[in-house]
Amino acid sequence: MAPMGIRLSPLGMAVFCLLGLGVLYHLYSGFLAGRFAFFMLSEPAAGGPDTPRGSAPGGAVDLRELLAVSVLAAARGGEEVKRVREGNVLNAKAKGKTREGAEEQLTSGDLLSNRRMFYLLKGAFPAVQINSEERVDTADQETVSWDRSIPEDIKQKIQPKEVPAESVTVWIDPLDATQEYTEDLRQYVTTMVCVAVNGKPVIGVIHKPFSAYTAWAMVDGGSNVKARSSYNVKTPRIIVSRSHAGKVEQVARQTFGNKTVIIPAGGAGYKVLALLDVAEKNQEEADVYIHVTYIKKWDICAGNAVLRALGGHMTTLTGEEISYTGSDGNEGGLIASINMDHKALIEKLPDLEKTSHK
């Protein structure tokens, strides 16, 4: 009831109620709009152009995109390798001994290339496992972005192909042939990226920093490199590590004849390129690549993928396929060939397997 002497107008009451409803509507609609905007900003658009592929476990990875960023990573790492060498600021030091007792070198080129390559790949594909030869210092983290562009030659040859992110392992070699790098034997030096799916190498990138040459290939996709058209099957030219030439030469000559040519060389990447048709003046040619001792998987994964994409083979000395999961080392040595009877080669070199575990 209204106080004595005050009479409420029905029209005034109606206006008052309408004003109250207007205020409530304004506040409530603003709240709803805010919640809707928050929801839209917080929820990533599936498949949107700015959404990183493989950004969370269970996501998908497009192998064409991963090839594109791998090519870029190898080139960016190569820039660091070249800059350090040409500036003569290697800061080389021994990081340990190999199983053969040789000093294993570490330089600024290794570390800076590794940092650039790792963070570029990790930024583009956060959920993908990356294995690298050098340790990544989280205190020295670098932001390296990828604009998600794909080079035209990759677009033309490779179709998009998605695989589960958890099935992918990336292997980085930020500076292959470090010993030769310290000796200024630049032709042997490469940077490499390999992508394995369920342990099988499917993408390989081998980059030569001092000539800016890059070979890439994707299994069941395409490549920018090809195998040579002719090989010497009866007396093959065999390319081996400089430190292992003596171990291979005697057995190889006994097997294939005294005319067999042994080519000592540095770097696993260089040796695989020797089997291919490479437009490089500082690249030797060989028919077979043999390694008779323990070797790390980041040294050989990229070359293995390239050979597989071109129909070639890289196996242990007993013919077993090399799995790129689990441990980072391959105990069984290796033999690599293309456009040759790989099984026959293995049967001709039985004695080499005995030295592969030493």
Short mmCIF file of C-alpha atoms in Angstrom, two decimals:
data_model
loop_
_atom_site.label_atom_id
_atom_site.label_comp_id
_atom_site.label_asym_id
_atom_site.label_seq_id
_atom_site.Cartn_x
_atom_site.Cartn_y
_atom_site.Cartn_z
CA MET A 1 0.00 0.00 0.00
CA ALA A 2 1.26 3.50 -0.88
CA PRO A 3 2.08 5.88 1.98
CA MET A 4 -0.65 8.28 3.10
CA GLY A 5 -1.03 11.24 0.75
CA ILE A 6 0.84 9.56 -2.17
CA ARG A 7 -1.09 8.04 -5.02
CA LEU A 8 0.74 5.89 -7.58
CA SER A 9 -0.13 6.40 -11.22
CA PRO A 10 -0.76 3.20 -13.21
CA LEU A 11 1.02 4.77 -16.20
CA GLY A 12 4.05 5.65 -14.05
CA MET A 13 4.23 2.12 -12.69
CA ALA A 14 4.16 0.74 -16.22
CA VAL A 15 6.96 3.06 -17.36
CA PHE A 16 9.05 2.15 -14.31
CA CYS A 17 8.65 -1.56 -14.96
CA LEU A 18 9.58 -1.15 -18.62
CA LEU A 19 12.73 0.77 -17.66
CA GLY A 20 13.70 -1.98 -15.22
CA LEU A 21 13.19 -4.67 -17.83
CA GLY A 22 15.33 -2.66 -20.30
CA VAL A 23 18.20 -2.44 -17.83
CA LEU A 24 18.03 -6.17 -17.09
CA TYR A 25 17.92 -7.03 -20.80
CA HIS A 26 20.94 -4.86 -21.52
CA LEU A 27 23.01 -6.39 -18.74
CA TYR A 28 22.02 -9.97 -19.50
CA SER A 29 22.51 -9.69 -23.27
CA GLY A 30 25.97 -8.20 -22.70
CA PHE A 31 26.85 -11.11 -20.45
CA LEU A 32 25.70 -13.63 -23.07
CA ALA A 33 27.63 -11.87 -25.83
CA GLY A 34 30.76 -11.89 -23.69
CA ARG A 35 30.44 -15.59 -22.97
CA PHE A 36 29.86 -16.34 -26.64
CA ALA A 37 32.92 -14.33 -27.67
CA PHE A 38 35.04 -16.04 -25.04
CA PHE A 39 33.88 -19.43 -26.30
CA MET A 40 34.70 -18.56 -29.92
CA LEU A 41 38.15 -17.22 -29.07
CA SER A 42 39.02 -20.11 -26.80
CA GLU A 43 37.96 -22.90 -29.13
CA PRO A 44 40.44 -23.42 -32.02
CA ALA A 45 38.87 -23.72 -35.41
CA ALA A 46 39.36 -27.25 -36.69
CA GLY A 47 41.68 -27.20 -39.67
CA GLY A 48 41.98 -23.42 -39.62
CA PRO A 49 44.98 -21.85 -41.35
CA ASP A 50 46.58 -20.70 -38.10
CA THR A 51 46.09 -23.94 -36.21
CA PRO A 52 49.37 -25.84 -35.77
CA ARG A 53 49.01 -29.41 -37.00
CA GLY A 54 50.01 -32.00 -34.45
CA SER A 55 49.75 -29.46 -31.65
CA ALA A 56 48.30 -31.97 -29.22
CA PRO A 57 48.47 -35.73 -28.70
CA GLY A 58 45.91 -37.47 -30.83
CA GLY A 59 46.09 -34.80 -33.53
CA ALA A 60 47.00 -35.32 -37.16
CA VAL A 61 50.18 -34.31 -38.98
CA ASP A 62 50.25 -33.48 -42.67
CA LEU A 63 53.42 -35.06 -44.07
CA ARG A 64 53.59 -32.54 -46.91
CA GLU A 65 53.73 -29.71 -44.38
CA LEU A 66 56.28 -31.62 -42.33
CA LEU A 67 58.44 -32.08 -45.45
CA ALA A 68 58.25 -28.35 -46.19
CA VAL A 69 59.34 -27.31 -42.71
CA SER A 70 62.04 -30.02 -42.67
CA VAL A 71 63.58 -28.57 -45.84
CA LEU A 72 63.50 -25.13 -44.26
CA ALA A 73 64.99 -26.41 -41.00
CA ALA A 74 67.91 -28.09 -42.78
CA ALA A 75 68.62 -24.87 -44.68
CA ARG A 76 68.38 -22.69 -41.55
CA GLY A 77 70.70 -25.02 -39.67
CA GLY A 78 73.06 -24.95 -42.62
CA GLU A 79 73.22 -21.16 -42.46
CA GLU A 80 74.55 -21.41 -38.89
CA VAL A 81 77.04 -24.12 -39.86
CA LYS A 82 78.38 -22.02 -42.74
CA ARG A 83 78.51 -18.79 -40.71
CA VAL A 84 80.52 -20.37 -37.90
CA ARG A 85 82.97 -22.06 -40.28
CA GLU A 86 83.54 -18.98 -42.41
CA GLY A 87 83.98 -16.86 -39.30
CA ASN A 88 86.45 -19.42 -37.93
CA VAL A 89 84.76 -19.37 -34.52
CA LEU A 90 84.29 -23.13 -34.14
CA ASN A 91 85.19 -23.32 -30.42
CA ALA A 92 85.78 -27.02 -31.00
CA LYS A 93 86.05 -29.34 -28.03
CA ALA A 94 85.95 -33.06 -27.43
CA LYS A 95 82.61 -34.36 -26.19
CA GLY A 96 83.72 -37.96 -25.72
CA LYS A 97 85.10 -40.92 -27.60
CA THR A 98 83.52 -43.11 -30.24
CA ARG A 99 83.43 -46.88 -29.76
CA GLU A 100 86.55 -47.05 -31.93
CA GLY A 101 88.34 -44.74 -29.47
CA ALA A 102 88.41 -41.63 -31.66
CA GLU A 103 87.72 -38.22 -30.16
CA GLU A 104 84.24 -36.97 -31.01
CA GLN A 105 84.20 -33.25 -31.71
CA LEU A 106 81.60 -30.64 -30.77
CA THR A 107 81.61 -27.13 -32.26
CA SER A 108 79.56 -23.96 -32.09
CA GLY A 109 78.28 -24.91 -35.53
CA ASP A 110 76.73 -28.09 -34.11
CA LEU A 111 75.05 -26.27 -31.23
CA LEU A 112 73.72 -23.25 -33.11
CA SER A 113 72.44 -25.35 -36.00
CA ASN A 114 70.77 -27.73 -33.56
CA ARG A 115 69.03 -24.90 -31.71
CA ARG A 116 67.72 -23.34 -34.92
CA MET A 117 66.51 -26.63 -36.40
CA PHE A 118 64.96 -28.01 -33.22
CA TYR A 119 62.92 -24.95 -32.29
CA LEU A 120 61.72 -24.38 -35.84
CA LEU A 121 60.39 -27.94 -36.04
CA LYS A 122 59.06 -27.91 -32.48
CA GLY A 123 57.26 -24.61 -33.01
CA ALA A 124 55.56 -25.92 -36.14
CA PHE A 125 54.66 -29.35 -34.71
CA PRO A 126 54.68 -29.19 -30.89
CA ALA A 127 53.33 -32.70 -30.27
CA VAL A 128 55.77 -34.53 -32.54
CA GLN A 129 58.71 -36.32 -30.92
CA ILE A 130 62.06 -34.90 -32.03
CA ASN A 131 65.36 -36.72 -31.52
CA SER A 132 68.54 -34.74 -32.09
CA GLU A 133 72.24 -35.48 -31.90
CA GLU A 134 72.88 -32.54 -29.60
CA ARG A 135 71.19 -31.75 -26.30
CA VAL A 136 68.68 -28.93 -26.34
CA ASP A 137 69.25 -26.36 -23.58
CA THR A 138 65.82 -25.16 -22.48
CA ALA A 139 67.43 -22.09 -20.91
CA ASP A 140 68.66 -21.11 -24.37
CA GLN A 141 65.28 -21.47 -26.05
CA GLU A 142 64.79 -19.66 -29.34
CA THR A 143 61.52 -18.69 -31.01
CA VAL A 144 61.73 -19.67 -34.67
CA SER A 145 58.45 -19.36 -36.53
CA TRP A 146 57.28 -20.95 -39.75
CA ASP A 147 54.90 -19.04 -42.03
CA ARG A 148 53.34 -22.36 -43.16
CA SER A 149 54.23 -21.73 -46.79
CA ILE A 150 55.02 -24.73 -48.96
CA PRO A 151 57.58 -24.41 -51.79
CA GLU A 152 56.15 -24.78 -55.28
CA ASP A 153 58.20 -27.86 -56.17
CA ILE A 154 56.81 -29.67 -53.12
CA LYS A 155 53.27 -28.53 -53.93
CA GLN A 156 53.58 -29.87 -57.45
CA LYS A 157 55.03 -33.27 -56.51
CA ILE A 158 53.55 -34.09 -53.10
CA GLN A 159 49.92 -34.51 -52.14
CA PRO A 160 48.73 -33.81 -48.57
CA LYS A 161 48.82 -36.91 -46.39
CA GLU A 162 47.82 -36.97 -42.74
CA VAL A 163 49.10 -39.41 -40.14
CA PRO A 164 48.60 -39.52 -36.34
CA ALA A 165 51.04 -37.23 -34.55
CA GLU A 166 51.92 -39.95 -32.05
CA SER A 167 53.18 -42.19 -34.87
CA VAL A 168 55.79 -39.64 -35.99
CA THR A 169 59.43 -39.38 -34.89
CA VAL A 170 61.71 -36.69 -36.31
CA TRP A 171 65.48 -37.26 -36.36
CA ILE A 172 67.79 -34.24 -36.64
CA ASP A 173 71.48 -34.24 -37.51
CA PRO A 174 72.45 -30.56 -37.17
CA LEU A 175 75.98 -31.09 -38.50
CA ASP A 176 77.01 -34.35 -40.11
CA ALA A 177 80.78 -34.88 -40.53
CA THR A 178 81.89 -32.72 -37.60
CA GLN A 179 85.45 -34.09 -37.75
CA GLU A 180 85.73 -33.06 -41.39
CA TYR A 181 84.14 -29.70 -40.50
CA THR A 182 86.96 -28.98 -38.05
CA GLU A 183 89.47 -29.93 -40.77
CA ASP A 184 87.75 -27.54 -43.22
CA LEU A 185 86.77 -30.39 -45.57
CA ARG A 186 83.55 -28.61 -46.40
CA GLN A 187 82.32 -30.87 -49.20
CA TYR A 188 81.48 -33.64 -46.70
CA VAL A 189 79.36 -31.50 -44.37
CA THR A 190 75.56 -31.78 -44.38
CA THR A 191 72.57 -30.96 -42.21
CA MET A 192 69.78 -33.54 -42.21
CA VAL A 193 66.18 -34.08 -41.15
CA CYS A 194 64.32 -37.37 -41.27
CA VAL A 195 60.68 -38.19 -40.53
CA ALA A 196 59.81 -41.73 -39.50
CA VAL A 197 56.23 -43.02 -39.21
CA ASN A 198 55.85 -46.06 -36.96
CA GLY A 199 59.61 -46.52 -37.16
CA LYS A 200 59.87 -46.47 -40.95
CA PRO A 201 61.73 -43.56 -42.62
CA VAL A 202 59.36 -41.77 -45.00
CA ILE A 203 60.83 -38.26 -45.42
CA GLY A 204 64.50 -37.45 -45.90
CA VAL A 205 66.23 -34.09 -46.33
CA ILE A 206 69.99 -33.76 -46.93
CA HIS A 207 71.36 -30.22 -47.22
CA LYS A 208 74.93 -29.18 -48.13
CA PRO A 209 75.51 -25.80 -46.43
CA PHE A 210 78.52 -24.70 -48.46
CA SER A 211 76.88 -25.15 -51.85
CA ALA A 212 73.23 -24.61 -50.78
CA TYR A 213 72.27 -27.89 -52.46
CA THR A 214 69.31 -29.76 -50.93
CA ALA A 215 68.05 -33.24 -51.76
CA TRP A 216 64.64 -34.27 -50.45
CA ALA A 217 62.33 -37.21 -50.97
CA MET A 218 59.14 -38.67 -49.56
CA VAL A 219 58.21 -42.35 -49.78
CA ASP A 220 55.13 -42.86 -51.97
CA GLY A 221 55.26 -39.15 -52.72
CA GLY A 222 58.02 -37.65 -54.81
CA SER A 223 61.51 -36.18 -54.75
CA ASN A 224 63.76 -33.53 -56.25
CA VAL A 225 66.59 -36.03 -56.82
CA LYS A 226 66.96 -39.28 -58.74
CA ALA A 227 69.17 -42.33 -58.94
CA ARG A 228 71.97 -42.52 -61.46
CA SER A 229 71.19 -44.49 -64.60
CA SER A 230 74.17 -46.88 -64.47
CA TYR A 231 76.04 -48.77 -61.77
CA ASN A 232 79.09 -51.00 -61.83
CA VAL A 233 77.71 -54.26 -60.45
CA LYS A 234 80.70 -56.56 -61.03
CA THR A 235 83.36 -54.32 -59.48
CA PRO A 236 81.43 -51.68 -57.56
CA ARG A 237 82.89 -48.47 -56.22
CA ILE A 238 82.37 -48.74 -52.47
CA ILE A 239 82.18 -45.59 -50.36
CA VAL A 240 83.12 -45.97 -46.69
CA SER A 241 84.06 -43.85 -43.68
CA ARG A 242 87.58 -42.48 -43.78
CA SER A 243 88.39 -44.24 -40.53
CA HIS A 244 87.01 -47.61 -41.71
CA ALA A 245 88.51 -47.85 -45.18
CA GLY A 246 91.11 -50.42 -44.15
CA LYS A 247 88.50 -52.74 -42.61
CA VAL A 248 86.42 -52.80 -45.77
CA GLU A 249 89.09 -52.77 -48.46
CA GLN A 250 90.57 -56.23 -47.95
CA VAL A 251 87.22 -58.03 -47.81
CA ALA A 252 85.79 -55.99 -50.70
CA ARG A 253 88.73 -56.75 -52.99
CA GLN A 254 88.55 -60.44 -52.13
CA THR A 255 84.84 -60.44 -52.93
CA PHE A 256 84.64 -58.26 -56.03
CA GLY A 257 88.19 -58.36 -57.36
CA ASN A 258 91.30 -56.23 -57.21
CA LYS A 259 89.78 -53.57 -59.46
CA THR A 260 87.23 -52.67 -56.80
CA VAL A 261 87.54 -48.99 -55.88
CA ILE A 262 87.34 -47.99 -52.22
CA ILE A 263 86.32 -44.36 -51.68
CA PRO A 264 87.05 -43.00 -48.18
CA ALA A 265 84.71 -40.13 -47.33
CA GLY A 266 83.26 -38.23 -44.40
CA GLY A 267 79.62 -37.97 -43.38
CA ALA A 268 76.75 -40.39 -43.87
CA GLY A 269 74.75 -37.78 -45.77
CA TYR A 270 77.57 -37.28 -48.28
CA LYS A 271 77.91 -41.03 -48.79
CA VAL A 272 74.21 -41.46 -49.61
CA LEU A 273 74.36 -38.56 -52.08
CA ALA A 274 77.25 -40.41 -53.77
CA LEU A 275 74.74 -43.10 -54.82
CA LEU A 276 72.46 -40.56 -56.51
CA ASP A 277 72.44 -38.28 -59.53
CA VAL A 278 73.61 -35.08 -57.84
CA ALA A 279 74.54 -31.93 -59.75
CA GLU A 280 77.44 -31.13 -57.46
CA LYS A 281 81.04 -30.60 -58.57
CA ASN A 282 82.36 -31.64 -55.13
CA GLN A 283 80.36 -34.87 -54.95
CA GLU A 284 82.00 -38.21 -55.65
CA GLU A 285 80.07 -41.12 -57.16
CA ALA A 286 79.81 -44.61 -55.73
CA ASP A 287 77.78 -47.77 -56.26
CA VAL A 288 77.55 -49.10 -52.70
CA TYR A 289 77.79 -47.47 -49.27
CA ILE A 290 79.07 -49.67 -46.44
CA HIS A 291 79.54 -48.89 -42.76
CA VAL A 292 80.96 -51.67 -40.60
CA THR A 293 80.53 -50.38 -37.05
CA TYR A 294 77.90 -48.92 -34.72
CA ILE A 295 76.25 -45.77 -36.06
CA LYS A 296 73.66 -43.33 -34.71
CA LYS A 297 70.22 -43.21 -36.31
CA TRP A 298 70.22 -39.44 -36.89
CA ASP A 299 73.26 -40.05 -39.14
CA ILE A 300 71.45 -42.46 -41.43
CA CYS A 301 67.68 -41.92 -41.19
CA ALA A 302 67.45 -39.15 -43.82
CA GLY A 303 69.56 -41.09 -46.30
CA ASN A 304 67.52 -44.22 -45.65
CA ALA A 305 64.30 -42.35 -46.41
CA VAL A 306 65.68 -40.86 -49.64
CA LEU A 307 66.87 -44.27 -50.85
CA ARG A 308 63.53 -45.90 -49.98
CA ALA A 309 61.64 -43.20 -51.88
CA LEU A 310 63.77 -43.88 -54.98
CA GLY A 311 63.49 -47.66 -54.76
CA GLY A 312 66.85 -48.24 -53.08
CA HIS A 313 67.78 -50.03 -49.87
CA MET A 314 69.61 -49.38 -46.62
CA THR A 315 69.78 -52.31 -44.21
CA THR A 316 72.09 -53.78 -41.61
CA LEU A 317 74.93 -55.92 -42.95
CA THR A 318 72.71 -58.98 -42.47
CA GLY A 319 69.84 -57.49 -44.45
CA GLU A 320 67.56 -56.43 -41.59
CA GLU A 321 65.50 -53.26 -41.91
CA ILE A 322 66.52 -50.51 -39.47
CA SER A 323 63.77 -49.28 -37.16
CA TYR A 324 63.79 -45.61 -36.21
CA THR A 325 62.16 -45.98 -32.82
CA GLY A 326 63.57 -46.90 -29.45
CA SER A 327 67.32 -46.49 -28.98
CA ASP A 328 69.27 -43.91 -30.97
CA GLY A 329 71.90 -46.36 -32.22
CA ASN A 330 72.13 -49.01 -34.92
CA GLU A 331 74.33 -51.92 -33.88
CA GLY A 332 74.40 -53.93 -37.10
CA GLY A 333 76.41 -51.73 -39.45
CA LEU A 334 74.82 -50.92 -42.79
CA ILE A 335 74.93 -51.50 -46.51
CA ALA A 336 73.12 -49.18 -48.91
CA SER A 337 72.50 -49.49 -52.65
CA ILE A 338 70.11 -48.48 -55.39
CA ASN A 339 69.26 -50.16 -58.70
CA MET A 340 71.28 -53.18 -57.63
CA ASP A 341 70.51 -56.65 -56.28
CA HIS A 342 70.76 -55.70 -52.62
CA LYS A 343 70.32 -59.24 -51.33
CA ALA A 344 73.13 -60.50 -53.54
CA LEU A 345 75.42 -57.77 -52.21
CA ILE A 346 74.73 -58.85 -48.64
CA GLU A 347 75.49 -62.47 -49.46
CA LYS A 348 78.82 -61.44 -50.99
CA LEU A 349 80.01 -59.59 -47.91
CA PRO A 350 79.38 -61.99 -45.00
CA ASP A 351 82.59 -61.25 -43.12
CA LEU A 352 81.85 -57.56 -42.60
CA GLU A 353 79.01 -58.22 -40.16
CA LYS A 354 81.48 -59.66 -37.66
CA THR A 355 83.10 -56.26 -37.22
CA SER A 356 79.89 -54.24 -36.89
CA HIS A 357 79.51 -54.76 -33.13
CA LYS A 358 83.08 -53.79 -32.29
#
